[in-house]
Amino acid sequence: MEKQHNLSKNQKIIFDLIDKSPEPLKAYSILFNVQKKGINAPLQVYRALDKLVEIGKIHKIESRNAFIACQNSSCQISKATAFSICESCEKVSEISNTKLSKYLSNFADQAGMKYNKYNLEFFGLCKKCKSK
Amino acid sequence: MEKQHNLSKNQKIIFDLIDKSPEPLKAYSILFNVQKKGINAPLQVYRALDKLVEIGKIHKIESRNAFIACQNSSCQISKATAFSICESCEKVSEISNTKLSKYLSNFADQAGMKYNKYNLEFFGLCKKCKSK
DNA sequence: CTTGTAAATGTTATATTATTACATAGTGTT
DNA sequence: AACACTATGTAATAATATAACATTTACAAG
Ligand SMILES: [Zn+2]
Ligand SMILES: [Zn+2]
Ligand SMILES: [Zn+2]
Ligand SMILES: [Zn+2]
């Protein structure tokens, strides 16, 4: 059973925007888009983003400094994320693959060290871009 | 046989600094450290960093906006990188694990899509920090 | 050696991303 | 009511990164 998070006003506004977007959004583009809703300052955006990342509703695409809604309810507990990124059109998808996530969650390095969290970004050309 | 890259003056200065550093370095901390060697502007640093990343001599730790020398000659061809990051002391190590890199290089997603490049960052507590 | 070209450099200005600091307001619990 | 905790508002500033333009260097082809 997942923990229920009641989003606050700003968190909801910003989550809804990201969730509707077909592509990852950057913080200042979010800011621009929510100014009509009374969110005026970068910090208001970053605070909401921080919280949404923390509770797993969105993820940050680190290589792009952009944010995307989670496609995949399990991230809300695991903090384990994987994405595919097209280097041509910048399309980003969250990868949901049980084998992959098991493999990585159980990965132990040289020293036997195990990790509670990971982020994986794959790069390549998406179907569309490849066939051009 | 690896391709030989003759580093230019600025590239060499900046690579040497990163290579000697026990921890990832940030661009402006690099800038500060090389000003006595005549590198005065951010762009000079970023240009050298871009080139060094391109030829695989250094990697960018995306979640930290910092740069680390490659520990692992194979990255110069593969663009496939994996790191472990301690969330307490920020120690970063490059992971060199043949099984892991084979697994990820051969990974094909739902749609059968394969990728020529990936970046993986594991997070946890290093040995030292765990035993505190 | 000179001409062409790609790579690298130098410099100024500016854009983009993110945080500090401080004051105030709402929410839920005891 | 008193408390703790979370969220909000606002201004200023820090940190990270790129654009635009002029010049210089490295090096290979003719
Ligand atoms: Zn997710
Ligand atoms: Zn594409
Ligand atoms: Zn490497
Ligand atoms: Zn540590």
PDB file of N, CA, C and O (backbone and C1' of nucleotides) in Angstrom, chain A residues 26 28 42-43 46 60 65, chain C residues 16-22:
ATOM      1  N   LYS A  26      11.762  22.152 -17.957  1.00  0.00           N
ATOM      2  CA  LYS A  26      12.807  22.779 -17.158  1.00  0.00           C
ATOM      3  C   LYS A  26      12.197  23.742 -16.160  1.00  0.00           C
ATOM      4  O   LYS A  26      11.117  24.286 -16.394  1.00  0.00           O
ATOM      5  N   TYR A  28      12.651  26.827 -15.225  1.00  0.00           N
ATOM      6  CA  TYR A  28      12.239  28.182 -15.575  1.00  0.00           C
ATOM      7  C   TYR A  28      11.143  28.194 -16.630  1.00  0.00           C
ATOM      8  O   TYR A  28      10.395  29.157 -16.737  1.00  0.00           O
ATOM      9  N   PRO A  42      11.336  31.748  -8.687  1.00  0.00           N
ATOM     10  CA  PRO A  42      12.017  30.473  -8.898  1.00  0.00           C
ATOM     11  C   PRO A  42      11.924  29.560  -7.681  1.00  0.00           C
ATOM     12  O   PRO A  42      11.672  28.362  -7.809  1.00  0.00           O
ATOM     13  N   LEU A  43      12.116  30.157  -6.512  1.00  0.00           N
ATOM     14  CA  LEU A  43      12.156  29.320  -5.321  1.00  0.00           C
ATOM     15  C   LEU A  43      10.857  28.575  -5.098  1.00  0.00           C
ATOM     16  O   LEU A  43      10.859  27.434  -4.626  1.00  0.00           O
ATOM     17  N   TYR A  46      11.196  25.597  -7.352  1.00  0.00           N
ATOM     18  CA  TYR A  46      12.180  24.611  -6.892  1.00  0.00           C
ATOM     19  C   TYR A  46      11.719  23.880  -5.635  1.00  0.00           C
ATOM     20  O   TYR A  46      11.984  22.701  -5.464  1.00  0.00           O
ATOM     21  N   LYS A  60      13.945  13.854 -11.865  1.00  0.00           N
ATOM     22  CA  LYS A  60      14.807  14.798 -12.578  1.00  0.00           C
ATOM     23  C   LYS A  60      15.641  14.031 -13.590  1.00  0.00           C
ATOM     24  O   LYS A  60      16.262  13.020 -13.244  1.00  0.00           O
ATOM     25  N   ASN A  65      18.735  18.596 -16.888  1.00  0.00           N
ATOM     26  CA  ASN A  65      18.154  19.533 -15.914  1.00  0.00           C
ATOM     27  C   ASN A  65      16.677  19.752 -16.188  1.00  0.00           C
ATOM     28  O   ASN A  65      16.201  20.886 -16.274  1.00  0.00           O
TER      29      ASN A  65
ATOM     30  P    DT C  16      18.196  31.666 -21.750  1.00  0.00           P
ATOM     31  O5'  DT C  16      18.691  30.659 -20.615  1.00  0.00           O
ATOM     32  C5'  DT C  16      19.708  29.728 -20.896  1.00  0.00           C
ATOM     33  C4'  DT C  16      20.012  28.990 -19.621  1.00  0.00           C
ATOM     34  C3'  DT C  16      18.773  28.487 -18.869  1.00  0.00           C
ATOM     35  O3'  DT C  16      18.961  27.095 -18.780  1.00  0.00           O
ATOM     36  C1'  DT C  16      20.299  29.529 -17.395  1.00  0.00           C
ATOM     37  P    DT C  17      17.924  26.148 -18.033  1.00  0.00           P
ATOM     38  O5'  DT C  17      18.570  26.062 -16.582  1.00  0.00           O
ATOM     39  C5'  DT C  17      19.791  25.371 -16.396  1.00  0.00           C
ATOM     40  C4'  DT C  17      20.159  25.431 -14.942  1.00  0.00           C
ATOM     41  C3'  DT C  17      19.084  24.916 -13.975  1.00  0.00           C
ATOM     42  O3'  DT C  17      19.679  23.879 -13.228  1.00  0.00           O
ATOM     43  C1'  DT C  17      19.968  26.968 -13.222  1.00  0.00           C
ATOM     44  P    DA C  18      18.845  23.148 -12.052  1.00  0.00           P
ATOM     45  O5'  DA C  18      19.186  24.064 -10.797  1.00  0.00           O
ATOM     46  C5'  DA C  18      20.537  24.163 -10.363  1.00  0.00           C
ATOM     47  C4'  DA C  18      20.586  25.029  -9.125  1.00  0.00           C
ATOM     48  C3'  DA C  18      19.614  24.602  -8.007  1.00  0.00           C
ATOM     49  O3'  DA C  18      20.410  24.098  -6.950  1.00  0.00           O
ATOM     50  C1'  DA C  18      19.705  26.984  -8.265  1.00  0.00           C
ATOM     51  P    DT C  19      19.773  23.732  -5.539  1.00  0.00           P
ATOM     52  O5'  DT C  19      20.085  25.037  -4.656  1.00  0.00           O
ATOM     53  C5'  DT C  19      21.401  25.551  -4.686  1.00  0.00           C
ATOM     54  C4'  DT C  19      21.524  26.764  -3.787  1.00  0.00           C
ATOM     55  C3'  DT C  19      20.932  26.586  -2.381  1.00  0.00           C
ATOM     56  O3'  DT C  19      21.943  26.972  -1.473  1.00  0.00           O
ATOM     57  C1'  DT C  19      20.160  28.589  -3.355  1.00  0.00           C
ATOM     58  P    DT C  20      21.721  26.804   0.134  1.00  0.00           P
ATOM     59  O5'  DT C  20      22.072  28.246   0.738  1.00  0.00           O
ATOM     60  C5'  DT C  20      22.455  29.294  -0.108  1.00  0.00           C
ATOM     61  C4'  DT C  20      22.392  30.612   0.641  1.00  0.00           C
ATOM     62  C3'  DT C  20      22.002  30.544   2.114  1.00  0.00           C
ATOM     63  O3'  DT C  20      22.673  31.603   2.792  1.00  0.00           O
ATOM     64  C1'  DT C  20      20.380  31.768   0.946  1.00  0.00           C
ATOM     65  P    DA C  21      22.615  31.709   4.446  1.00  0.00           P
ATOM     66  O5'  DA C  21      21.574  32.893   4.673  1.00  0.00           O
ATOM     67  C5'  DA C  21      21.555  34.001   3.791  1.00  0.00           C
ATOM     68  C4'  DA C  21      20.368  34.884   4.166  1.00  0.00           C
ATOM     69  C3'  DA C  21      19.842  34.659   5.593  1.00  0.00           C
ATOM     70  O3'  DA C  21      19.615  35.926   6.163  1.00  0.00           O
ATOM     71  C1'  DA C  21      18.079  34.442   4.066  1.00  0.00           C
ATOM     72  P    DC C  22      19.328  36.070   7.777  1.00  0.00           P
ATOM     73  O5'  DC C  22      17.813  36.548   7.758  1.00  0.00           O
ATOM     74  C5'  DC C  22      17.433  37.623   6.889  1.00  0.00           C
ATOM     75  C4'  DC C  22      15.937  37.606   6.721  1.00  0.00           C
ATOM     76  C3'  DC C  22      15.174  37.328   8.039  1.00  0.00           C
ATOM     77  O3'  DC C  22      14.255  38.370   8.246  1.00  0.00           O
ATOM     78  C1'  DC C  22      14.294  36.100   6.255  1.00  0.00           C
TER      79       DC C  22
END
